[in-house]
Each structure stands twice: as C-alpha cells, then as structure tokens.
Short mmCIF file of C-alpha atoms in Angstrom, two decimals:
data_model
loop_
_atom_site.label_atom_id
_atom_site.label_comp_id
_atom_site.label_asym_id
_atom_site.label_seq_id
_atom_site.Cartn_x
_atom_site.Cartn_y
_atom_site.Cartn_z
CA UNK A 466 -29.08 -19.44 0.17
CA UNK A 467 -29.96 -22.05 -2.41
CA UNK A 468 -32.65 -21.37 -4.95
CA UNK A 469 -36.06 -22.55 -3.81
CA UNK A 470 -36.05 -25.47 -6.24
CA UNK A 471 -32.59 -26.55 -5.12
CA UNK A 472 -32.54 -25.88 -1.40
CA UNK A 473 -30.92 -29.17 -0.40
CA UNK A 474 -28.26 -30.21 -2.87
CA UNK A 475 -26.83 -33.67 -3.09
CA UNK A 476 -23.85 -34.16 -0.80
CA UNK A 477 -21.49 -34.38 -3.76
CA UNK A 478 -22.02 -30.69 -4.60
CA UNK A 479 -20.76 -29.51 -1.22
CA UNK A 480 -17.06 -28.97 -0.57
CA UNK A 481 -16.29 -30.90 2.60
CA UNK A 482 -13.16 -30.57 4.67
CA UNK A 483 -10.89 -33.59 4.11
CA UNK A 484 -10.53 -36.35 6.70
CA UNK A 485 -6.92 -35.26 7.26
CA UNK A 486 -8.07 -32.14 9.11
CA UNK A 487 -5.99 -31.83 12.24
CA UNK A 488 -2.91 -33.54 10.76
CA UNK A 489 -1.58 -30.19 9.59
CA UNK A 490 1.91 -30.66 11.03
CA UNK A 491 4.21 -27.67 10.62
CA UNK A 492 6.48 -27.79 7.59
CA UNK A 493 10.18 -27.61 8.50
CA UNK A 494 11.60 -24.19 7.90
CA UNK A 495 14.80 -25.65 6.51
CA UNK A 496 16.18 -28.99 5.41
CA UNK A 497 18.27 -29.03 8.58
CA UNK A 498 16.47 -29.34 11.91
CA UNK A 499 18.82 -26.94 13.68
CA UNK A 500 17.03 -23.77 14.80
CA UNK A 501 19.97 -21.76 13.53
CA UNK A 502 19.48 -23.06 9.97
CA UNK A 503 18.28 -20.70 7.30
CA UNK A 504 15.45 -21.29 4.85
CA UNK A 505 16.07 -23.15 1.60
CA UNK A 506 13.28 -23.47 -0.94
CA UNK A 507 10.65 -22.79 1.71
CA UNK A 508 7.58 -22.31 -0.46
CA UNK A 509 8.31 -25.40 -2.57
CA UNK A 510 7.62 -27.50 0.50
CA UNK A 511 3.91 -26.70 0.58
CA UNK A 512 2.01 -29.45 -1.26
CA UNK A 513 -1.22 -29.54 0.73
CA UNK A 514 -4.82 -29.91 -0.42
CA UNK A 515 -5.56 -26.26 0.39
CA UNK A 516 -5.24 -23.12 -1.71
CA UNK A 517 -2.06 -21.43 -0.49
CA UNK A 518 -2.55 -17.75 -1.24
CA UNK A 519 1.14 -16.91 -1.41
CA UNK A 520 2.14 -19.96 -3.46
CA UNK A 521 -0.90 -20.84 -5.60
CA UNK A 522 -2.32 -17.42 -6.51
CA UNK A 523 -0.98 -16.88 -10.02
CA UNK A 524 -1.85 -13.17 -9.98
CA UNK A 525 0.91 -12.57 -7.43
CA UNK A 526 4.09 -11.90 -9.35
CA UNK A 527 7.01 -14.28 -9.03
CA UNK A 528 9.10 -11.25 -8.10
CA UNK A 529 6.93 -10.44 -5.07
CA UNK A 530 6.91 -14.07 -3.97
CA UNK A 531 10.67 -14.37 -4.37
CA UNK A 532 11.33 -11.18 -2.41
CA UNK A 533 9.39 -12.52 0.58
CA UNK A 534 11.06 -15.93 0.35
CA UNK A 535 14.50 -14.34 0.01
CA UNK A 536 13.90 -12.12 3.03
CA UNK A 537 12.86 -15.13 5.10
CA UNK A 538 15.89 -17.09 3.89
CA UNK A 539 18.18 -14.43 5.33
CA UNK A 540 16.96 -15.16 8.86
CA UNK A 541 17.20 -18.16 11.13
CA UNK A 542 14.18 -19.54 12.95
CA UNK A 543 15.44 -17.99 16.17
CA UNK A 544 15.75 -14.59 14.51
CA UNK A 545 12.20 -14.80 13.13
CA UNK A 546 10.86 -15.88 16.50
CA UNK A 547 12.68 -12.92 18.05
CA UNK A 548 10.92 -10.58 15.63
CA UNK A 549 7.56 -12.10 16.54
CA UNK A 550 8.43 -11.66 20.21
CA UNK A 551 9.29 -8.01 19.51
CA UNK A 552 5.80 -7.64 18.01
CA UNK A 553 4.27 -9.17 21.12
CA UNK A 554 6.27 -6.81 23.31
CA UNK A 555 5.11 -3.87 21.19
CA UNK A 556 1.47 -4.90 21.60
CA UNK A 557 1.92 -5.24 25.35
CA UNK A 558 3.74 -1.90 25.68
CA UNK A 559 1.07 -0.10 23.66
CA UNK A 560 -1.73 -1.77 25.62
CA UNK A 561 -3.01 -3.63 22.55
CA UNK A 562 -4.80 -6.34 24.48
CA UNK A 563 -8.19 -7.99 24.61
CA UNK A 564 -10.21 -9.78 27.28
CA UNK A 565 -11.76 -13.20 26.71
CA UNK A 566 -15.19 -13.09 28.33
CA UNK A 567 -15.99 -15.97 30.63
CA UNK A 568 -12.44 -16.63 31.79
CA UNK A 569 -12.39 -16.76 35.56
CA UNK A 570 -8.94 -15.21 35.84
CA UNK A 571 -9.92 -12.25 33.65
CA UNK A 572 -6.38 -11.84 32.34
CA UNK A 573 -5.85 -9.50 29.40
CA UNK A 574 -4.07 -11.06 26.43
CA UNK A 575 -2.02 -9.76 23.58
CA UNK A 576 -3.21 -11.00 20.23
CA UNK A 577 -0.69 -13.25 18.42
CA UNK A 578 0.97 -11.51 15.47
CA UNK A 579 2.53 -13.31 12.52
CA UNK A 580 5.11 -11.38 10.53
CA UNK A 581 4.76 -13.35 7.25
CA UNK A 582 2.35 -11.10 5.31
CA UNK A 583 -0.80 -12.11 3.51
CA UNK A 584 -0.48 -10.81 -0.08
CA UNK A 585 -3.38 -9.88 -2.38
CA UNK A 586 -2.75 -8.61 -5.88
CA UNK A 587 -4.55 -5.35 -6.73
CA UNK A 588 -6.64 -7.06 -9.44
CA UNK A 589 -8.17 -9.40 -6.85
CA UNK A 590 -8.47 -6.60 -4.31
CA UNK A 591 -10.51 -4.50 -6.74
CA UNK A 592 -13.09 -7.31 -6.98
CA UNK A 593 -13.23 -7.64 -3.20
CA UNK A 594 -13.62 -3.89 -2.70
CA UNK A 595 -16.33 -3.55 -5.35
CA UNK A 596 -18.19 -6.55 -3.95
CA UNK A 597 -18.06 -5.23 -0.38
CA UNK A 598 -19.21 -1.76 -1.44
CA UNK A 599 -22.09 -3.27 -3.42
CA UNK A 600 -23.10 -5.41 -0.48
CA UNK A 601 -23.09 -2.53 2.03
CA UNK A 602 -25.13 -0.33 -0.31
CA UNK A 603 -27.79 -3.02 -0.54
CA UNK A 604 -27.78 -3.65 3.21
CA UNK A 605 -28.23 0.06 3.95
CA UNK A 606 -31.16 0.20 1.54
CA UNK A 607 -32.61 -2.90 3.17
CA UNK A 608 -32.42 -1.24 6.59
CA UNK A 609 -34.07 1.91 5.29
CA UNK A 610 -36.80 -0.18 3.67
CA UNK A 611 -37.70 -2.30 6.71
CA UNK A 612 -38.05 0.86 8.79
CA UNK A 613 -40.13 2.61 6.12
CA UNK A 614 -42.14 1.17 3.20
CA UNK A 615 -41.13 -2.47 3.80
CA UNK A 616 -41.31 -3.21 0.08
CA UNK A 617 -38.99 -6.21 0.29
CA UNK A 618 -41.22 -7.75 2.95
CA UNK A 619 -44.37 -7.10 0.94
CA UNK A 620 -42.71 -8.75 -2.06
CA UNK A 621 -42.08 -11.80 0.15
CA UNK A 622 -38.38 -11.80 -0.72
CA UNK A 623 -37.38 -11.68 2.93
CA UNK A 624 -39.87 -13.23 5.41
CA UNK A 625 -41.76 -10.48 7.21
CA UNK A 626 -42.04 -12.40 10.47
CA UNK A 627 -38.31 -13.09 10.50
CA UNK A 628 -37.54 -9.36 10.34
CA UNK A 629 -40.26 -7.76 12.45
CA UNK A 630 -39.88 -10.23 15.33
CA UNK A 631 -36.09 -10.08 15.23
CA UNK A 632 -34.60 -9.10 18.58
CA UNK A 633 -32.42 -6.44 16.91
CA UNK A 634 -35.38 -4.77 15.14
CA UNK A 635 -35.97 -1.41 16.80
CA UNK A 636 -39.55 -0.06 16.47
CA UNK A 637 -38.20 3.32 17.64
CA UNK A 638 -36.49 3.59 14.25
CA UNK A 639 -39.69 3.20 12.24
CA UNK A 640 -40.17 6.19 9.89
CA UNK A 641 -37.01 7.85 11.23
CA UNK A 642 -35.16 9.52 8.36
CA UNK A 643 -31.39 9.24 8.13
CA UNK A 644 -29.16 11.38 5.99
CA UNK A 645 -28.52 9.57 2.72
CA UNK A 646 -30.30 6.46 4.06
CA UNK A 647 -27.02 5.40 5.67
CA UNK A 648 -27.51 3.17 8.70
CA UNK A 649 -24.13 1.44 8.78
CA UNK A 650 -21.40 4.04 8.43
CA UNK A 651 -18.71 1.52 9.40
CA UNK A 652 -19.11 -2.04 8.13
CA UNK A 653 -16.86 -5.08 8.32
CA UNK A 654 -17.37 -7.82 5.73
CA UNK A 655 -15.76 -11.18 6.49
CA UNK A 656 -14.29 -12.81 3.37
CA UNK A 657 -12.86 -16.31 2.85
CA UNK A 658 -11.39 -18.12 -0.16
CA UNK A 659 -12.04 -21.75 -1.10
CA UNK A 660 -9.65 -24.34 -2.51
CA UNK A 661 -9.97 -22.79 -5.98
CA UNK A 662 -9.10 -19.30 -4.73
CA UNK A 663 -12.69 -18.08 -5.16
CA UNK A 664 -13.83 -15.35 -2.75
CA UNK A 665 -16.93 -15.88 -0.57
CA UNK A 666 -18.61 -13.62 1.99
CA UNK A 667 -18.83 -15.48 5.28
CA UNK A 668 -20.78 -12.87 7.23
CA UNK A 669 -21.56 -9.16 7.54
CA UNK A 670 -20.75 -7.01 10.59
CA UNK A 671 -22.83 -3.84 10.78
CA UNK A 672 -23.38 -3.17 14.47
CA UNK A 673 -20.02 -2.26 15.99
CA UNK A 674 -17.42 -4.02 13.79
CA UNK A 675 -14.00 -4.21 15.44
CA UNK A 676 -10.44 -5.04 14.47
CA UNK A 677 -9.36 -2.01 12.45
CA UNK A 678 -6.74 -1.09 15.06
CA UNK A 679 -5.10 -4.48 14.54
CA UNK A 680 -5.05 -3.82 10.80
CA UNK A 681 -3.26 -0.50 11.31
CA UNK A 682 -0.88 -1.73 14.00
CA UNK A 683 0.06 -4.78 11.91
CA UNK A 684 1.18 -2.48 9.12
CA UNK A 685 3.25 -0.40 11.55
CA UNK A 686 4.92 -3.58 12.76
CA UNK A 687 5.71 -4.72 9.22
CA UNK A 688 7.37 -1.40 8.49
CA UNK A 689 9.27 -1.55 11.78
CA UNK A 690 10.39 -5.20 11.71
CA UNK A 691 11.06 -5.65 7.98
CA UNK A 692 11.45 -2.16 6.47
CA UNK A 693 13.56 -3.32 3.51
CA UNK A 694 10.98 -5.89 2.41
CA UNK A 695 8.16 -3.35 2.70
CA UNK A 696 10.08 -0.85 0.58
CA UNK A 697 10.84 -3.46 -2.10
CA UNK A 698 7.15 -4.11 -2.78
CA UNK A 699 4.58 -1.62 -4.01
CA UNK A 700 2.23 -2.02 -1.03
CA UNK A 701 -0.84 0.21 -1.14
CA UNK A 702 -1.26 2.37 1.96
CA UNK A 703 -3.86 2.06 4.72
CA UNK A 704 -2.60 4.73 7.12
CA UNK A 705 -5.29 7.16 5.90
CA UNK A 706 -8.09 5.15 7.56
CA UNK A 707 -8.50 7.27 10.74
CA UNK A 708 -8.75 10.48 8.73
CA UNK A 709 -11.23 8.87 6.33
CA UNK A 710 -13.28 7.64 9.28
CA UNK A 711 -13.44 11.15 10.74
CA UNK A 712 -14.46 12.60 7.36
CA UNK A 713 -17.16 9.95 6.84
CA UNK A 714 -18.61 10.55 10.31
CA UNK A 715 -18.70 14.31 9.61
CA UNK A 716 -20.41 13.78 6.24
CA UNK A 717 -23.19 11.80 7.95
CA UNK A 718 -23.83 14.57 10.48
CA UNK A 719 -26.73 16.99 10.24
CA UNK A 720 -24.50 20.05 10.76
CA UNK A 721 -21.31 21.43 9.27
CA UNK A 722 -18.08 20.98 11.22
CA UNK A 723 -19.65 18.60 13.76
CA UNK A 724 -18.24 17.86 17.20
CA UNK A 725 -17.47 14.13 17.27
CA UNK A 726 -16.91 11.78 20.22
CA UNK A 727 -16.19 8.06 20.55
CA UNK A 728 -18.45 6.41 23.14
CA UNK A 729 -16.87 3.43 24.91
CA UNK A 730 -18.33 1.12 27.58
CA UNK A 731 -15.04 1.59 29.44
CA UNK A 732 -11.63 0.09 29.96
CA UNK A 733 -12.95 -3.38 30.82
CA UNK A 734 -14.44 -3.84 27.37
CA UNK A 735 -12.54 -6.37 25.23
CA UNK A 736 -11.99 -3.79 22.46
CA UNK A 737 -11.17 -0.81 24.68
CA UNK A 738 -7.74 -0.36 23.12
CA UNK A 739 -9.35 0.11 19.73
CA UNK A 740 -11.78 2.69 21.09
CA UNK A 741 -8.98 4.77 22.57
CA UNK A 742 -6.77 4.22 19.52
CA UNK A 743 -9.37 5.53 17.07
CA UNK A 744 -10.27 8.50 19.27
CA UNK A 745 -6.59 9.43 19.51
CA UNK A 746 -5.97 8.96 15.78
CA UNK A 747 -9.03 11.06 14.86
CA UNK A 748 -8.16 13.64 17.53
CA UNK A 749 -11.61 13.49 19.11
CA UNK A 750 -12.64 12.88 22.75
CA UNK A 751 -13.05 9.34 24.08
CA UNK A 752 -16.03 9.39 26.45
CA UNK A 753 -18.10 7.12 28.65
CA UNK A 754 -21.72 7.58 29.68
CA UNK A 755 -20.58 9.57 32.71
CA UNK A 756 -19.16 12.26 30.44
CA UNK A 757 -22.41 12.82 28.52
CA UNK A 758 -25.83 14.15 29.42
CA UNK A 759 -28.99 15.17 27.58
CA UNK A 760 -30.82 18.45 28.06
CA UNK A 761 -33.73 19.69 25.90
CA UNK A 762 -33.17 16.76 23.50
CA UNK A 763 -29.56 17.73 22.88
CA UNK A 764 -26.47 15.79 23.89
CA UNK A 765 -23.63 17.49 25.73
CA UNK A 766 -20.19 16.42 26.93
CA UNK A 767 -18.67 17.78 30.11
CA UNK A 768 -15.33 19.50 29.55
CA UNK A 769 -12.97 21.56 31.68
CA UNK A 770 -14.29 24.61 29.81
CA UNK A 771 -17.92 23.76 30.42
CA UNK A 772 -20.38 21.78 28.36
CA UNK A 773 -19.99 21.21 24.62
CA UNK A 774 -22.81 20.04 22.37
CA UNK A 775 -22.12 16.72 20.66
CA UNK A 776 -23.15 16.28 17.02
CA UNK A 777 -21.81 12.81 16.25
CA UNK A 778 -21.38 9.78 18.50
CA UNK A 779 -19.29 6.92 17.15
CA UNK A 780 -20.62 4.42 19.61
CA UNK A 781 -18.98 1.16 20.61
CA UNK A 782 -21.87 0.31 22.92
CA UNK A 783 -24.55 -2.19 21.90
CA UNK A 784 -28.14 -1.06 21.30
CA UNK A 785 -29.49 -2.57 24.49
CA UNK A 786 -27.22 -0.39 26.65
CA UNK A 787 -27.47 2.93 24.78
CA UNK A 788 -30.31 4.58 26.70
CA UNK A 789 -31.80 3.27 29.98
CA UNK A 790 -35.00 5.22 29.30
CA UNK A 791 -35.51 3.38 26.03
CA UNK A 792 -33.82 0.01 26.36
CA UNK A 793 -32.38 -1.75 29.43
CA UNK A 794 -33.44 0.38 32.42
CA UNK A 795 -30.57 -0.84 34.59
CA UNK A 796 -27.84 -0.02 32.06
CA UNK A 797 -25.08 2.23 33.36
CA UNK A 798 -23.26 2.26 30.01
CA UNK A 799 -25.76 4.44 28.17
CA UNK A 800 -27.04 7.99 28.37
CA UNK A 801 -30.56 8.75 29.59
CA UNK A 802 -32.50 10.57 26.86
CA UNK A 803 -30.02 9.77 24.09
CA UNK A 804 -32.61 8.15 21.81
CA UNK A 805 -34.92 11.14 22.18
CA UNK A 806 -32.11 13.46 21.04
CA UNK A 807 -31.32 11.10 18.19
CA UNK A 808 -34.91 10.88 16.97
CA UNK A 809 -35.06 14.69 17.05
CA UNK A 810 -32.05 14.77 14.67
CA UNK A 811 -29.95 16.63 17.22
CA UNK A 812 -27.21 14.00 17.21
CA UNK A 813 -26.02 11.35 14.77
CA UNK A 814 -25.20 7.88 16.10
CA UNK A 815 -22.89 5.61 14.12
CA UNK A 816 -23.85 2.94 13.53
CA UNK A 817 -27.57 3.57 13.76
CA UNK A 818 -29.63 1.67 16.32
CA UNK A 819 -31.41 -1.26 14.71
CA UNK A 820 -28.68 -2.16 12.20
CA UNK A 821 -28.33 -5.58 13.83
CA UNK A 822 -31.24 -6.95 11.81
CA UNK A 823 -29.11 -6.81 8.67
CA UNK A 824 -26.05 -8.65 9.98
CA UNK A 825 -27.85 -11.56 11.59
CA UNK A 826 -26.68 -14.88 10.15
CA UNK A 827 -30.28 -15.85 9.37
CA UNK A 828 -30.70 -12.70 7.21
CA UNK A 829 -27.34 -13.21 5.47
CA UNK A 830 -28.73 -15.77 2.95
CA UNK A 831 -31.01 -13.09 1.47
CA UNK A 832 -28.31 -10.52 0.67
CA UNK A 833 -27.91 -11.68 -2.95
CA UNK A 834 -31.65 -11.09 -3.43
CA UNK A 835 -31.36 -7.67 -1.75
CA UNK A 836 -28.65 -6.68 -4.22
CA UNK A 837 -30.90 -7.63 -7.14
CA UNK A 838 -34.01 -6.06 -5.56
CA UNK A 839 -32.50 -2.69 -4.64
CA UNK A 840 -29.67 -2.28 -7.13
CA UNK A 841 -30.79 -4.38 -10.09
CA UNK A 842 -27.36 -6.07 -10.09
CA UNK A 843 -25.92 -9.53 -9.63
CA UNK A 844 -23.80 -10.05 -6.54
CA UNK A 845 -20.09 -9.58 -7.21
CA UNK A 846 -19.11 -11.75 -4.23
CA UNK A 847 -20.78 -15.08 -3.56
CA UNK A 848 -22.45 -16.17 -0.34
CA UNK A 849 -21.55 -19.46 1.28
CA UNK A 850 -24.59 -21.76 0.80
CA UNK A 851 -26.56 -21.58 4.04
CA UNK A 852 -29.22 -23.78 5.63
CA UNK A 853 -31.73 -22.13 7.95
CA UNK A 854 -32.70 -24.50 10.72
CA UNK A 855 -35.98 -22.61 11.14
CA UNK A 856 -37.02 -24.16 7.80
CA UNK A 857 -38.24 -27.76 8.17
CA UNK A 858 -36.53 -29.06 5.04
CA UNK A 859 -33.22 -27.39 5.92
CA UNK A 860 -33.48 -28.63 9.52
CA UNK A 861 -33.91 -32.24 8.39
CA UNK A 862 -30.83 -31.98 6.18
CA UNK A 863 -28.72 -30.35 8.89
CA UNK A 864 -29.63 -32.93 11.53
CA UNK A 865 -28.80 -35.73 9.10
CA UNK A 866 -25.40 -34.24 8.18
CA UNK A 867 -24.07 -32.58 11.34
CA UNK A 868 -20.71 -34.31 11.04
CA UNK A 869 -20.12 -32.56 7.68
CA UNK A 870 -21.38 -29.04 8.47
CA UNK A 871 -20.45 -25.92 10.41
CA UNK A 872 -23.36 -24.88 12.63
CA UNK A 873 -23.51 -21.36 14.07
CA UNK A 874 -25.78 -19.35 16.33
CA UNK A 875 -27.64 -16.79 14.20
CA UNK A 876 -26.81 -14.11 16.78
CA UNK A 877 -23.40 -15.52 17.69
CA UNK A 878 -20.02 -13.81 17.40
CA UNK A 879 -16.43 -14.26 18.42
CA UNK A 880 -16.34 -17.91 17.38
CA UNK A 881 -18.57 -18.92 20.31
CA UNK A 882 -21.57 -21.24 20.01
CA UNK A 883 -20.22 -23.07 16.94
CA UNK A 884 -20.06 -26.71 15.92
CA UNK A 885 -17.44 -27.67 13.34
CA UNK A 886 -18.72 -31.09 12.37
CA UNK A 887 -15.54 -32.61 10.85
CA UNK A 888 -13.60 -31.73 14.00
CA UNK A 889 -16.26 -32.55 16.60
CA UNK A 890 -16.57 -35.72 18.65
CA UNK A 891 -19.72 -37.84 18.61
CA UNK A 892 -20.59 -36.56 22.06
CA UNK A 893 -20.25 -32.91 20.93
CA UNK A 894 -22.35 -33.57 17.83
CA UNK A 895 -25.14 -35.22 19.81
CA UNK A 896 -25.09 -32.43 22.38
CA UNK A 897 -25.39 -29.81 19.65
CA UNK A 898 -28.15 -31.81 17.99
CA UNK A 899 -30.23 -31.43 21.14
CA UNK A 900 -29.65 -27.65 21.16
CA UNK A 901 -30.76 -27.33 17.54
CA UNK A 902 -33.89 -29.43 18.07
CA UNK A 903 -34.81 -27.37 21.16
CA UNK A 904 -34.52 -24.01 19.32
CA UNK A 905 -33.98 -24.47 15.55
CA UNK A 906 -34.65 -20.81 14.77
CA UNK A 907 -31.46 -19.86 16.62
CA UNK A 908 -29.12 -21.76 14.25
CA UNK A 909 -27.87 -21.80 10.68
CA UNK A 910 -25.52 -24.29 9.03
CA UNK A 911 -23.01 -24.11 6.19
CA UNK A 912 -20.79 -26.58 4.33
CA UNK A 913 -17.20 -26.72 5.54
CA UNK A 914 -15.30 -25.06 2.73
CA UNK A 915 -11.63 -25.86 2.29
CA UNK A 916 -10.50 -22.43 3.50
CA UNK A 917 -7.35 -20.95 2.00
CA UNK A 918 -4.07 -20.97 3.90
CA UNK A 919 -0.99 -18.77 4.16
CA UNK A 920 2.57 -19.53 5.34
CA UNK A 921 2.74 -18.76 9.06
CA UNK A 922 5.54 -18.84 11.59
CA UNK A 923 4.89 -21.38 14.37
CA UNK A 924 6.93 -22.69 17.30
CA UNK A 925 8.13 -25.50 15.06
CA UNK A 926 8.86 -23.59 11.86
CA UNK A 927 6.79 -22.29 8.97
CA UNK A 928 3.45 -24.02 8.38
CA UNK A 929 0.22 -23.41 6.50
CA UNK A 930 -2.56 -21.89 8.60
CA UNK A 931 -6.11 -20.99 7.64
CA UNK A 932 -6.99 -17.30 7.24
CA UNK A 933 -9.89 -14.95 6.56
CA UNK A 934 -10.15 -11.25 5.70
CA UNK A 935 -12.24 -8.38 7.06
CA UNK A 936 -12.19 -5.26 4.86
CA UNK A 937 -13.70 -2.16 6.45
CA UNK A 938 -16.27 -0.20 4.44
CA UNK A 939 -16.92 3.48 5.27
CA UNK A 940 -20.20 4.92 3.95
CA UNK A 941 -21.58 8.44 3.70
CA UNK A 942 -24.31 9.98 1.53
CA UNK A 943 -21.59 11.11 -0.86
CA UNK A 944 -19.11 8.24 -1.13
CA UNK A 945 -17.94 4.79 -0.11
CA UNK A 946 -14.35 4.35 1.05
CA UNK A 947 -12.40 1.12 1.56
CA UNK A 948 -8.68 1.29 2.32
CA UNK A 949 -6.68 -1.27 0.29
CA UNK A 950 -6.24 -3.97 2.89
CA UNK A 951 -8.09 -5.28 5.88
CA UNK A 952 -7.80 -7.35 9.00
CA UNK A 953 -6.37 -10.76 8.16
CA UNK A 954 -7.06 -13.18 10.99
CA UNK A 955 -5.14 -16.45 11.16
CA UNK A 956 -5.99 -19.67 12.98
CA UNK A 957 -2.73 -20.23 14.84
CA UNK A 958 -3.63 -23.77 15.89
CA UNK A 959 -2.84 -26.60 13.45
CA UNK A 960 -5.96 -27.67 11.55
CA UNK A 961 -8.19 -25.06 13.19
CA UNK A 962 -10.78 -23.17 11.15
CA UNK A 963 -11.54 -20.67 13.93
CA UNK A 964 -9.64 -17.41 13.45
CA UNK A 965 -11.26 -15.33 16.22
CA UNK A 966 -8.85 -13.85 18.75
CA UNK A 967 -11.09 -15.11 21.56
CA UNK A 968 -10.46 -18.64 20.27
CA UNK A 969 -6.68 -18.36 19.96
CA UNK A 970 -6.49 -16.74 16.53
CA UNK A 971 -3.89 -14.17 15.54
CA UNK A 972 -3.41 -11.44 12.94
CA UNK A 973 -1.26 -10.80 9.88
CA UNK A 974 -0.53 -7.70 7.88
CA UNK A 975 -2.50 -7.60 4.62
CA UNK A 976 -0.45 -6.40 1.67
CA UNK A 977 -2.38 -5.27 -1.39
CA UNK A 978 0.36 -5.04 -4.01
CA UNK A 979 0.21 -3.33 -7.39
CA UNK A 980 2.43 -5.46 -9.65
CA UNK A 981 1.87 -3.19 -12.65
CA UNK A 982 3.51 -0.25 -10.89
CA UNK A 983 6.19 -2.02 -8.90
#
C-alpha cells in the first residue's frame, strides 16, 4: 500500500502493460519451419519487452544457460512435443487431475506441463526464502494479536473494523492459545518478477494452500524425461518436503509422537489428488468426515483395529465446513464437535481456523507495516502497490483508470472474479465498473506489472510465457523450513497474465541452482 501522503501516484510512476499485449506470437524453434528441424541459437531470438528469466538474469551462469540450450538443440520439435505428451500421460496415469468448478460437463483435466525449466540462481533464491519466512512470521504474529491483545488494531495500523467484521474472523478463536503462536503451519506465498527482475509478493495463501504435489511431480518428470540435463546442473533438492511437512505437523502438536491424519472433502474436490499424494508420502491416513468422530472432546478415527485418537489434523476443508455444530449446520464435510475438541487442546488443526483474515487481499497491503510492527524490520520482499476500493480516494482513482489496472475480488481465488484492464473490452470494463460501485469493499486493484517470462514449449515452437512462483513455507515453534524451489505456474496462452490451472495455466519445474558448487 502507498504511504498515506502518496496514496494515489501519478500515472507515470506505475508500470503499465504495453499496448502490444496479446501479440505474443510464438518464436520459431528453429530457422527452418520444418517440425523435424533442430534448434539453432534459440535464446538469441528473444528480444521482447519483458524480463526473460533464463536469458536476462545475469546471476544465472552462462554454463547453465548453455547446457539447457544445448539439450534443447539436440531434439526436434516433434521429439519435445512427445516428451510433453509423455508428461501428460504420466499425470493422467497417476490421477494428477483437477476439476474446474462451474463446468457443466464436470470433466477432470490434467494440468499442462512444460519441460523447459524455470531456473533461479541460489543467490536470488536466498532472498526469496528469507523474505517469505519473514512475511509468514509477521502474519502469524498478526493472527495471534488479533485474537488476543489486538495491539495492532489499537495502534490504528490495521483498521479495526476491517478485521473484526471480516467474514474469515472466527470469534471462537479469541483468547485461544496455540503452541508457539503458529496459526499457519503451511503457507504459500505467490511471487512475481517485474521487467527489471525485481521480486514482488502478489498475495499470501494461509488457509489451505495447494500445489505442492505439482511441484514435486514436476521434479520427478524432469528427472525422468531429461536425466542427463538434471545431472549436469547442481539443482538443489526438494524431495524432502513430505518428510519436513510431517515433522512440522508433529512439532506443532501438543503431544509427543502424535497420530496425524489428512482430512479431505473427498474425491470430487479439485485438489483431491494432492490430498491423497501427501497422505501417502507422509505415510499417514487420508480420511473424510465419515472416518472421524468426537467423544468427550477428543477426536477419533475408525480403523479396522478399533478407534484411534487423532492428535493432528492436516485439514484441506475450509473453515465453514469443519464442524456443523459451530459453522454451517448442513455441512456433511466436517466433524460434529471438532471445534470443541480443538479449543480443549485435544487436537491440533493445521492450518488453524480463522487464518483467512491474514490472507485476504484487502489485508495484504498492511503486511509491510506488520513486519515493522512485530519484527522491527523492513520488508525483504516488496508488495505490489494496491488500491483498496473501500477507500473513497482509492475508489475514485480505480474507477478513472480501470483500463490500466488489474482488479480482483478481495476474497477471490483461482483467477476468478478478475478484470485485467489492458486486455478487457469496453463492455467488460463497464460491467466490472458497475460491480465495483455496487460493493466497493469487495475489490482491490493493482497496476499491471510487466511480469517476467520464461521460454515455454507451445504447439508452434518455443515462445515466451508469463510465470509466477509459489514457495511453500513450513512453520513450527522451533523452525521455519522452505525447500529450495516452489510451484512455478505458467500462463500457457499467448499474452495471458493468468497462470491459474482453472484458467488454462500450466506448471514448470523450478530449478534452484548453486553455480558456486557446480
């Protein structure tokens, strides 16, 4: 958020997307048009306005860049497409699919995979990891504060009304003590880079962040489809994530050697594969509400050997559905009495109910101030400047500049409910204007940064496509863990800024390389 004396900057200070958006035609993969041609000087072809992370990032060694280019040059377009098809077949065979809500046919899809890796040098990764860890520490302290002393509200740093009337604020959590003041044990921080290669936090995900299974499966595919290239580069490992997750969950429990389960809404949930994947990798039961019951404020799971008390629930069910006695009375996804057991400290729920207040897009602009307030530090990673439509001055600016801004629902996710001004028609802009005027408190707006790009294999060859990054932060009272990598999402459509899988986005493997020890 802008400083109070500079809330609405002149237009010239905002990085706008160029008028050529949408003319991002794929670059030819070779000088010859023949699909059987091999690559010649591929990376020299990219001369676009955008920051190409593989070409323009000077921290990536020439050796690493050349190895990737050389590997690509040894394959024809048809061969590379065949490898991408093999990845799709692998996803389908393993059941790595997702469901797009709202589609009448209800067909499960495999997420598009691109085999050209996204490379981040360890020096840059260290900044990203430190910035994400700092951010999650501050957000956990903010959550503890708003459910206890509320010092940040009393100091008028974050508006009291905006927090206490927030739909994700859970009064049940007031004065409830959590071990180590950790509310978000698993956090996903969405990162983008601008045209100068500078990192920005786009949003925080603290409720039930997803996508880690795609991160892990993308690495397996890289090692399977291009083993020689993987071995030639010093890529830092991520395969330890499931074990780290299990350890972090155990460290947040109130007992030693806790019994852990993963709670899923069921197989029709869009992220069901990930739920089953993580349960299998951690070697813990995957359960639904029908497998659990509460007796004397303790949670039990039904097993073939009788009941077993549950100490930790890694839930992938939203707050509203957790307990029909406490939240939605008609929910069949939750467990009756679960909140009572939780408030009696007989079970730990990750992430804690009520964390949604801290990852709302209207709270996001205050995170820099939270970092200073709770940690006495300056933010390592920058926020994208954000206008809150609930504020009259911001609202006036947004309505006057809709064609230049990205407007999002404060509670939105999955790329839904967005307006990308530079890409929208006049009809779409005017329709969105009416929505904002009708309920301004539901929307925020941001300038359209020139998001970084990465070489990506398309049906027509290799082209630049926009990307983002979601590192996963694991928090316990004793440590913070971030595996060196994350979920890189890629907008597969030419000119698109939307990377969400529900909107046609795909995934890449994220290689954090250590050039000093190659």
